[in-house]
């Protein structure tokens, strides 16, 4: 029987970017502050999950680093001695705040994934659409360049802080040329990073078939320029990715491809907690199971934990015994920034 092992915790739906595959530019109905789970409430969920055998936690969002006192949450979860504690970020604030990577490491963060779709400044600006972050009046080239360079600085700050096996997440889009991909590969090789190419997922209302490119097409294109060997190592990642060892001249790096297929569903051992307190057992599931009312009740923490445990136990069983009706879920489309990608 499948065992749910990992929980993705979205701590905010806010973000300082508006990536074209994740978040619309306008008309977003953001959560109010009082709708979002507090760190103490998140901690209670983590404790209960650990009792139920879930022991790997990833902090995500929206952009998790825009939430205040993120290091406090990392410290709180880390103190529970969890098997894995990681974070996915767009990296921007790691470049702006020189000490943040170090503080996260010190607080107990074990691993970090940083999203970077391209090292080309102008394409970065067009794809990731940073939101009025720099007070620059004119729309010139050096202004675009700043954004990607800040993310790159963020990645370097993580290396300096001592993070190992840093993964870079790149969403594959038609607008990226082989040169763009090779530039990313060279960047990964130079800095000892693991690159993961993610197919544009059709789980969001923003899915656009005209921007979609399959990983196989990209792999075929790459094979004309670099040596690629399939690589099987269970330690490379918890997700449904295919890994390859790639060699350019005498240097090499690992790349992974994460692709869209419902075949992965049978092996999917992760669930999600949204910032406003819904547990989702499938990326396609629209509503999920609401747990915030249990966390907010007037009962003492012992009773709350017990109630939560019984409730979550049943939710996990639905997933573990394969009782999910995927044909219903498949019709749902959720914005990634709301879901916690
Ligand atoms: N803001 C953080 C970041 O960008 O890394 C964390 C949240 S973001 C929703 C998590 C991951 O989801 C990112 O790596 C992003 O590239 C990926 N993502 C968002 N929308 C996607 C889509 N439609 N298809 C594939 N990956 C997507
Ligand atoms: Fe923000 Fe991450 Fe979504 Fe981009 S992918 S809009 S950085 S939450």
Tab-separated table of C-alpha atoms and ligand atoms in Angstrom:
chain	number	residue	atom	x	y	z
A	1	UNK	CA	0.000	0.000	0.000
A	2	UNK	CA	1.213	3.515	-0.805
A	3	UNK	CA	2.413	5.490	2.232
A	4	UNK	CA	2.044	9.254	2.345
A	5	UNK	CA	5.455	10.551	3.425
A	6	UNK	CA	5.677	14.176	2.542
A	7	UNK	CA	3.716	17.372	3.107
A	8	UNK	CA	4.076	20.594	1.135
A	9	UNK	CA	3.161	23.521	3.289
A	10	UNK	CA	2.132	26.709	1.539
A	11	UNK	CA	2.584	29.581	3.970
A	12	UNK	CA	1.340	32.430	1.790
A	13	UNK	CA	-0.390	33.108	-1.527
A	14	UNK	CA	1.539	36.371	-1.956
A	15	UNK	CA	4.478	36.704	-4.292
A	16	UNK	CA	6.920	39.303	-5.557
A	17	UNK	CA	6.837	37.734	-9.071
A	18	UNK	CA	3.978	36.947	-11.457
A	19	UNK	CA	5.392	34.016	-13.454
A	20	UNK	CA	3.347	33.489	-16.597
A	21	UNK	CA	2.651	29.822	-15.788
A	22	UNK	CA	1.660	30.437	-12.170
A	23	UNK	CA	0.062	33.779	-11.356
A	24	UNK	CA	-2.038	36.236	-13.378
A	25	UNK	CA	-0.888	39.858	-13.510
A	26	UNK	CA	-4.202	41.294	-12.336
A	27	UNK	CA	-7.442	40.388	-10.606
A	28	UNK	CA	-6.036	38.155	-7.907
A	29	UNK	CA	-8.203	37.582	-4.884
A	30	UNK	CA	-5.508	37.326	-2.214
A	31	UNK	CA	-6.213	35.828	1.196
A	32	UNK	CA	-6.580	38.222	4.100
A	33	UNK	CA	-3.970	37.993	6.817
A	34	UNK	CA	-6.491	36.558	9.282
A	35	UNK	CA	-7.367	33.712	6.884
A	36	UNK	CA	-3.809	32.400	6.879
A	37	UNK	CA	-2.659	29.733	9.324
A	38	UNK	CA	-0.353	31.032	12.039
A	39	UNK	CA	3.056	29.418	12.533
A	40	UNK	CA	1.758	27.814	15.739
A	41	UNK	CA	-1.140	26.250	13.819
A	42	UNK	CA	1.184	25.000	11.089
A	43	UNK	CA	3.392	23.488	13.781
A	44	UNK	CA	0.439	21.594	15.242
A	45	UNK	CA	-0.339	20.140	11.806
A	46	UNK	CA	3.310	19.104	11.401
A	47	UNK	CA	3.285	17.376	14.816
A	48	UNK	CA	0.127	15.457	13.942
A	49	UNK	CA	1.474	14.517	10.512
A	50	UNK	CA	4.639	13.156	12.147
A	51	UNK	CA	2.508	10.961	14.421
A	52	UNK	CA	0.852	9.615	11.291
A	53	UNK	CA	4.173	8.809	9.618
A	54	UNK	CA	4.595	11.893	7.431
A	55	UNK	CA	8.146	13.013	8.020
A	56	UNK	CA	9.269	15.163	5.088
A	57	UNK	CA	8.195	18.769	4.886
A	58	UNK	CA	8.647	21.378	2.179
A	59	UNK	CA	7.818	25.031	2.730
A	60	UNK	CA	6.414	26.752	-0.311
A	61	UNK	CA	3.855	29.329	-1.444
A	62	UNK	CA	3.300	31.813	-3.209
A	63	UNK	CA	6.743	33.023	-2.348
A	64	UNK	CA	7.519	31.717	1.162
A	65	UNK	CA	10.287	34.244	1.812
A	66	UNK	CA	7.880	37.186	1.624
A	67	UNK	CA	6.204	35.975	4.812
A	68	UNK	CA	7.486	37.677	7.949
A	69	UNK	CA	9.795	35.752	10.291
A	70	UNK	CA	10.152	32.736	8.044
A	71	UNK	CA	13.265	31.681	9.988
A	72	UNK	CA	11.083	31.411	13.081
A	73	UNK	CA	8.887	28.793	11.376
A	74	UNK	CA	11.942	26.884	10.158
A	75	UNK	CA	13.343	26.871	13.693
A	76	UNK	CA	10.021	25.652	15.128
A	77	UNK	CA	9.668	22.771	12.651
A	78	UNK	CA	13.331	21.854	12.784
A	79	UNK	CA	13.122	21.506	16.580
A	80	UNK	CA	10.696	18.592	16.033
A	81	UNK	CA	13.555	16.616	14.505
A	82	UNK	CA	11.865	15.999	11.177
A	83	UNK	CA	13.516	13.718	8.636
A	84	UNK	CA	13.567	16.394	5.944
A	85	UNK	CA	12.847	20.101	5.886
A	86	UNK	CA	13.217	21.939	2.608
A	87	UNK	CA	12.034	25.134	0.954
A	88	UNK	CA	11.158	26.191	-2.586
A	89	UNK	CA	11.734	29.832	-3.445
A	90	UNK	CA	12.157	32.164	-6.394
A	91	UNK	CA	15.432	33.210	-4.749
A	92	UNK	CA	14.933	36.950	-5.113
A	93	UNK	CA	15.010	37.805	-1.418
A	94	UNK	CA	18.037	35.550	-0.926
A	95	UNK	CA	19.872	37.917	-3.244
A	96	UNK	CA	18.498	41.086	-1.663
A	97	UNK	CA	19.118	40.061	1.939
A	98	UNK	CA	22.740	38.995	2.210
A	99	UNK	CA	22.210	37.058	5.473
A	100	UNK	CA	18.928	35.293	4.783
A	101	UNK	CA	20.387	32.066	3.351
A	102	UNK	CA	22.731	31.780	6.301
A	103	UNK	CA	19.894	32.462	8.768
A	104	UNK	CA	17.698	29.787	7.163
A	105	UNK	CA	20.532	27.273	7.360
A	106	UNK	CA	21.209	28.157	10.963
A	107	UNK	CA	17.496	27.786	11.758
A	108	UNK	CA	17.623	24.170	10.556
A	109	UNK	CA	16.602	24.248	6.895
A	110	UNK	CA	18.159	21.150	5.326
A	111	UNK	CA	17.647	21.720	1.610
A	112	UNK	CA	16.684	24.475	-0.772
A	113	UNK	CA	15.213	24.522	-4.293
A	114	UNK	CA	15.411	27.734	-6.272
A	115	UNK	CA	13.352	28.453	-9.360
A	116	UNK	CA	15.241	29.894	-12.314
A	117	UNK	CA	13.811	29.582	-15.812
A	118	UNK	CA	16.560	31.366	-17.700
A	119	UNK	CA	19.737	33.352	-17.126
A	120	UNK	CA	18.788	35.704	-19.963
A	121	UNK	CA	17.807	38.992	-18.268
A	122	UNK	CA	15.137	40.021	-20.755
A	123	UNK	CA	13.485	36.594	-20.977
A	124	UNK	CA	13.600	36.368	-17.198
A	125	UNK	CA	11.742	39.655	-17.001
A	126	UNK	CA	9.135	38.489	-19.511
A	127	UNK	CA	8.565	35.060	-17.961
A	128	UNK	CA	8.824	35.827	-14.266
A	129	UNK	CA	7.410	39.343	-14.292
A	130	UNK	CA	8.956	40.752	-11.102
A	131	UNK	CA	6.606	43.230	-9.491
A	132	UNK	CA	7.919	46.762	-9.040
A	133	UNK	CA	10.768	45.482	-6.977
A	134	UNK	CA	13.407	47.899	-8.049
A	135	UNK	CA	12.834	51.602	-8.061
A	136	UNK	CA	14.063	52.145	-11.600
A	137	UNK	CA	12.293	54.652	-13.779
A	138	UNK	CA	13.368	53.719	-17.297
A	139	UNK	CA	12.715	50.398	-18.957
A	140	UNK	CA	16.279	49.838	-20.115
A	141	UNK	CA	18.390	46.687	-20.427
A	142	UNK	CA	20.401	47.109	-17.245
A	143	UNK	CA	17.134	47.350	-15.341
A	144	UNK	CA	16.039	43.912	-16.651
A	145	UNK	CA	19.473	42.535	-15.918
A	146	UNK	CA	19.235	43.415	-12.262
A	147	UNK	CA	16.411	40.983	-11.537
A	148	UNK	CA	18.059	37.824	-12.796
A	149	UNK	CA	21.371	38.871	-11.289
A	150	UNK	CA	19.719	39.234	-7.900
A	151	UNK	CA	18.355	35.679	-8.116
A	152	UNK	CA	21.790	34.434	-9.197
A	153	UNK	CA	23.290	36.249	-6.218
A	154	UNK	CA	20.673	34.521	-4.043
A	155	UNK	CA	21.814	31.128	-5.340
A	156	UNK	CA	25.436	32.040	-4.633
A	157	UNK	CA	24.511	33.178	-1.123
A	158	UNK	CA	22.976	29.719	-0.540
A	159	UNK	CA	26.204	28.073	-1.680
A	160	UNK	CA	28.171	30.333	0.643
A	161	UNK	CA	25.824	29.494	3.510
A	162	UNK	CA	26.710	25.821	3.029
A	163	UNK	CA	23.576	24.399	1.360
A	164	UNK	CA	24.431	21.220	-0.569
A	165	UNK	CA	22.711	19.652	-3.590
A	166	UNK	CA	20.820	22.845	-4.390
A	167	UNK	CA	18.182	22.153	-7.011
A	168	UNK	CA	17.231	24.663	-9.661
A	169	UNK	CA	13.676	24.348	-10.979
A	170	UNK	CA	13.146	25.440	-14.568
A	171	UNK	CA	9.732	25.345	-16.203
A	172	UNK	CA	10.136	24.283	-19.831
A	173	UNK	CA	8.528	26.797	-22.155
A	174	UNK	CA	8.541	27.153	-25.935
A	175	UNK	CA	10.146	30.577	-25.618
A	176	UNK	CA	13.336	28.982	-24.264
A	177	UNK	CA	15.810	28.084	-27.011
A	178	UNK	CA	18.460	25.356	-26.864
A	179	UNK	CA	20.944	28.156	-26.176
A	180	UNK	CA	18.923	29.255	-23.146
A	181	UNK	CA	18.900	25.679	-21.842
A	182	UNK	CA	22.625	25.247	-22.499
A	183	UNK	CA	23.345	28.522	-20.696
A	184	UNK	CA	21.443	27.192	-17.690
A	185	UNK	CA	23.374	23.921	-17.873
A	186	UNK	CA	26.686	25.797	-17.921
A	187	UNK	CA	25.536	27.875	-14.986
A	188	UNK	CA	24.619	24.674	-13.110
A	189	UNK	CA	27.975	23.063	-13.917
A	190	UNK	CA	29.939	26.146	-12.850
A	191	UNK	CA	28.157	26.252	-9.516
A	192	UNK	CA	27.623	22.553	-8.770
A	193	UNK	CA	23.819	22.733	-8.966
A	194	UNK	CA	21.255	20.078	-9.877
A	195	UNK	CA	18.956	21.244	-12.661
A	196	UNK	CA	15.373	20.080	-12.854
A	197	UNK	CA	13.308	20.827	-15.900
A	198	UNK	CA	9.590	20.796	-15.220
A	199	UNK	CA	7.050	20.461	-17.991
A	200	UNK	CA	4.457	23.238	-17.964
A	201	UNK	CA	1.712	21.545	-15.971
A	202	UNK	CA	-1.817	21.641	-17.261
A	203	UNK	CA	-3.209	21.769	-13.734
A	204	UNK	CA	-3.592	25.551	-13.801
A	205	UNK	CA	-6.063	27.855	-15.578
A	206	UNK	CA	-2.962	29.571	-17.017
A	207	UNK	CA	-1.960	26.501	-19.009
A	208	UNK	CA	-1.258	27.460	-22.615
A	209	UNK	CA	-0.580	24.702	-25.121
A	210	UNK	CA	1.278	27.217	-27.321
A	211	UNK	CA	3.894	27.620	-24.606
A	212	UNK	CA	4.122	23.924	-23.803
A	213	UNK	CA	7.109	21.851	-24.864
A	214	UNK	CA	7.610	18.230	-23.850
A	215	UNK	CA	10.732	17.141	-21.995
A	216	UNK	CA	11.402	14.589	-24.738
A	217	UNK	CA	11.689	17.355	-27.332
A	218	UNK	CA	14.136	19.234	-25.122
A	219	UNK	CA	16.128	16.089	-24.426
A	220	UNK	CA	16.343	15.328	-28.155
A	221	UNK	CA	17.552	18.848	-28.905
A	222	UNK	CA	20.152	18.690	-26.132
A	223	UNK	CA	21.517	15.363	-27.317
A	224	UNK	CA	22.879	17.079	-30.381
A	225	UNK	CA	25.176	19.223	-28.220
A	226	UNK	CA	25.995	17.282	-25.047
A	227	UNK	CA	26.523	13.724	-23.860
A	228	UNK	CA	23.553	12.511	-21.839
A	229	UNK	CA	23.286	9.259	-19.892
A	230	UNK	CA	20.293	8.084	-17.902
A	231	UNK	CA	21.045	8.064	-14.196
A	232	UNK	CA	19.167	6.036	-11.618
A	233	UNK	CA	19.675	7.053	-8.020
A	234	UNK	CA	16.894	7.003	-5.474
A	235	UNK	CA	18.649	9.731	-3.461
A	236	UNK	CA	18.296	12.298	-6.228
A	237	UNK	CA	14.805	13.401	-5.253
A	238	UNK	CA	11.488	12.454	-3.842
A	239	UNK	CA	9.425	13.504	-6.829
A	240	UNK	CA	8.498	11.798	-10.087
A	241	UNK	CA	11.590	12.897	-12.029
A	242	UNK	CA	13.802	11.169	-14.566
A	243	UNK	CA	17.480	11.967	-13.952
A	244	UNK	CA	20.337	12.148	-16.431
A	245	UNK	CA	24.069	12.737	-16.158
A	246	UNK	CA	25.109	15.303	-18.659
A	247	UNK	CA	28.660	15.983	-19.791
A	248	UNK	CA	29.891	19.118	-21.561
A	249	UNK	CA	33.586	18.974	-22.516
A	250	UNK	CA	35.006	17.349	-19.375
A	251	UNK	CA	32.499	18.797	-16.914
A	252	UNK	CA	29.277	17.186	-15.851
A	253	UNK	CA	26.087	17.845	-13.935
A	254	UNK	CA	22.824	16.114	-13.142
A	255	UNK	CA	19.596	17.129	-14.720
A	256	UNK	CA	16.124	15.875	-13.953
A	257	UNK	CA	12.922	16.057	-15.942
A	258	UNK	CA	9.549	16.222	-14.259
A	259	UNK	CA	6.791	15.504	-16.695
A	260	UNK	CA	3.023	15.496	-16.918
A	261	UNK	CA	1.554	12.067	-16.660
A	262	UNK	CA	-1.281	10.610	-14.697
A	263	UNK	CA	0.847	7.440	-14.371
A	264	UNK	CA	2.714	9.242	-11.605
A	265	UNK	CA	-0.457	9.486	-9.527
A	266	UNK	CA	-0.232	5.892	-8.336
A	267	UNK	CA	3.207	6.574	-6.849
A	268	UNK	CA	2.527	10.075	-5.545
A	269	UNK	CA	3.211	10.040	-1.806
A	270	UNK	CA	2.795	13.737	-1.087
A	271	UNK	CA	-0.054	15.882	0.081
A	272	UNK	CA	-0.423	19.624	0.428
A	273	UNK	CA	-1.531	22.112	3.060
A	274	UNK	CA	-2.749	25.435	1.678
A	275	UNK	CA	-2.021	28.728	3.406
A	276	UNK	CA	-5.665	28.997	4.510
A	277	UNK	CA	-5.885	25.520	5.986
A	278	UNK	CA	-7.059	23.013	3.386
A	279	UNK	CA	-5.396	19.644	2.964
A	280	UNK	CA	-5.248	18.531	-0.657
A	281	UNK	CA	-4.398	14.973	-1.542
A	282	UNK	CA	-4.153	15.639	-5.261
A	283	UNK	CA	-2.822	18.576	-7.282
A	284	UNK	CA	-6.073	18.571	-9.286
A	285	UNK	CA	-8.346	18.589	-6.260
A	286	UNK	CA	-10.264	21.831	-6.061
A	287	UNK	CA	-11.487	22.236	-2.503
A	288	UNK	CA	-9.593	19.792	-0.346
A	289	UNK	CA	-10.359	19.087	3.307
A	290	UNK	CA	-10.757	22.068	5.601
A	291	UNK	CA	-8.886	21.776	8.910
A	292	UNK	CA	-8.703	25.392	10.039
A	293	UNK	CA	-11.895	25.187	12.091
A	294	UNK	CA	-10.272	22.456	14.210
A	295	UNK	CA	-7.165	24.589	14.728
A	296	UNK	CA	-9.254	27.650	15.632
A	297	UNK	CA	-11.625	25.895	18.052
A	298	UNK	CA	-11.649	26.757	21.755
A	299	UNK	CA	-10.575	23.266	22.809
A	300	UNK	CA	-7.254	22.762	24.562
A	301	UNK	CA	-4.280	21.784	22.436
A	302	UNK	CA	-4.413	18.121	23.518
A	303	UNK	CA	-8.007	17.782	22.310
A	304	UNK	CA	-7.329	19.751	19.139
A	305	UNK	CA	-4.384	17.519	18.271
A	306	UNK	CA	-6.473	14.419	18.857
A	307	UNK	CA	-9.314	15.687	16.681
A	308	UNK	CA	-6.885	16.716	13.976
A	309	UNK	CA	-5.149	13.349	14.113
A	310	UNK	CA	-8.407	11.434	13.597
A	311	UNK	CA	-9.479	13.736	10.787
A	312	UNK	CA	-6.136	13.607	8.947
A	313	UNK	CA	-5.834	9.848	9.443
A	314	UNK	CA	-9.001	9.405	7.364
A	315	UNK	CA	-7.738	11.806	4.698
A	316	UNK	CA	-4.470	9.893	4.393
A	317	UNK	CA	-6.373	6.631	4.102
A	318	UNK	CA	-8.275	7.909	1.070
A	319	UNK	CA	-4.973	8.502	-0.695
A	320	UNK	CA	-3.157	5.447	0.640
A	321	UNK	CA	-5.873	2.984	-0.295
A	322	UNK	CA	-6.212	4.489	-3.787
A	323	UNK	CA	-9.785	5.621	-3.241
A	324	UNK	CA	-9.199	8.890	-5.096
A	325	UNK	CA	-11.491	9.368	-8.038
A	326	UNK	CA	-8.949	10.959	-10.368
A	327	UNK	CA	-11.478	11.344	-13.148
A	328	UNK	CA	-13.275	13.946	-11.009
A	329	UNK	CA	-10.092	15.687	-9.863
A	330	UNK	CA	-8.677	15.863	-13.369
A	331	UNK	CA	-11.268	18.395	-14.338
A	332	UNK	CA	-10.168	20.889	-11.694
A	333	UNK	CA	-7.686	23.653	-12.367
A	334	UNK	CA	-5.880	25.369	-9.498
A	335	UNK	CA	-3.496	28.292	-9.627
A	336	UNK	CA	-0.081	27.056	-8.477
A	337	UNK	CA	0.511	30.052	-6.220
A	338	UNK	CA	-2.649	29.128	-4.289
A	339	UNK	CA	-1.915	25.435	-4.201
A	340	UNK	CA	1.740	25.503	-3.209
A	341	UNK	CA	3.534	24.029	-6.227
B	1	LIG	N1	7.583	30.955	-5.291
B	1	LIG	C1	8.341	29.790	-5.135
B	1	LIG	C2	9.047	29.413	-6.424
B	1	LIG	O1	8.723	29.969	-7.456
B	1	LIG	O2	9.910	28.566	-6.367
B	1	LIG	C3	7.566	28.622	-4.582
B	1	LIG	C4	6.180	28.399	-5.100
B	1	LIG	S1	6.070	27.937	-6.808
B	1	LIG	C5	4.348	27.736	-6.996
B	1	LIG	C6	6.739	26.303	-6.750
B	1	LIG	C7	7.194	25.725	-8.060
B	1	LIG	O3	6.088	25.551	-8.903
B	1	LIG	C8	8.182	26.585	-8.814
B	1	LIG	O4	9.364	25.852	-9.076
B	1	LIG	C9	7.467	26.910	-10.110
B	1	LIG	O5	8.351	27.000	-11.170
B	1	LIG	C10	6.524	25.748	-10.233
B	1	LIG	N2	5.351	26.010	-11.059
B	1	LIG	C11	4.432	26.988	-10.926
B	1	LIG	N3	3.488	26.898	-11.884
B	1	LIG	C12	3.822	25.829	-12.648
B	1	LIG	C13	3.230	25.211	-13.801
B	1	LIG	N4	2.112	25.650	-14.343
B	1	LIG	N5	3.849	24.118	-14.321
B	1	LIG	C14	4.980	23.646	-13.769
B	1	LIG	N6	5.568	24.175	-12.676
B	1	LIG	C15	5.004	25.257	-12.122
B	2	LIG	FE1	5.590	33.429	-7.524
B	2	LIG	FE2	6.750	31.057	-7.497
B	2	LIG	FE3	4.421	31.408	-8.727
B	2	LIG	FE4	6.550	32.492	-9.790
B	2	LIG	S1	6.195	30.303	-9.510
B	2	LIG	S2	4.581	33.516	-9.467
B	2	LIG	S3	7.725	32.994	-8.004
B	2	LIG	S4	4.774	31.580	-6.583
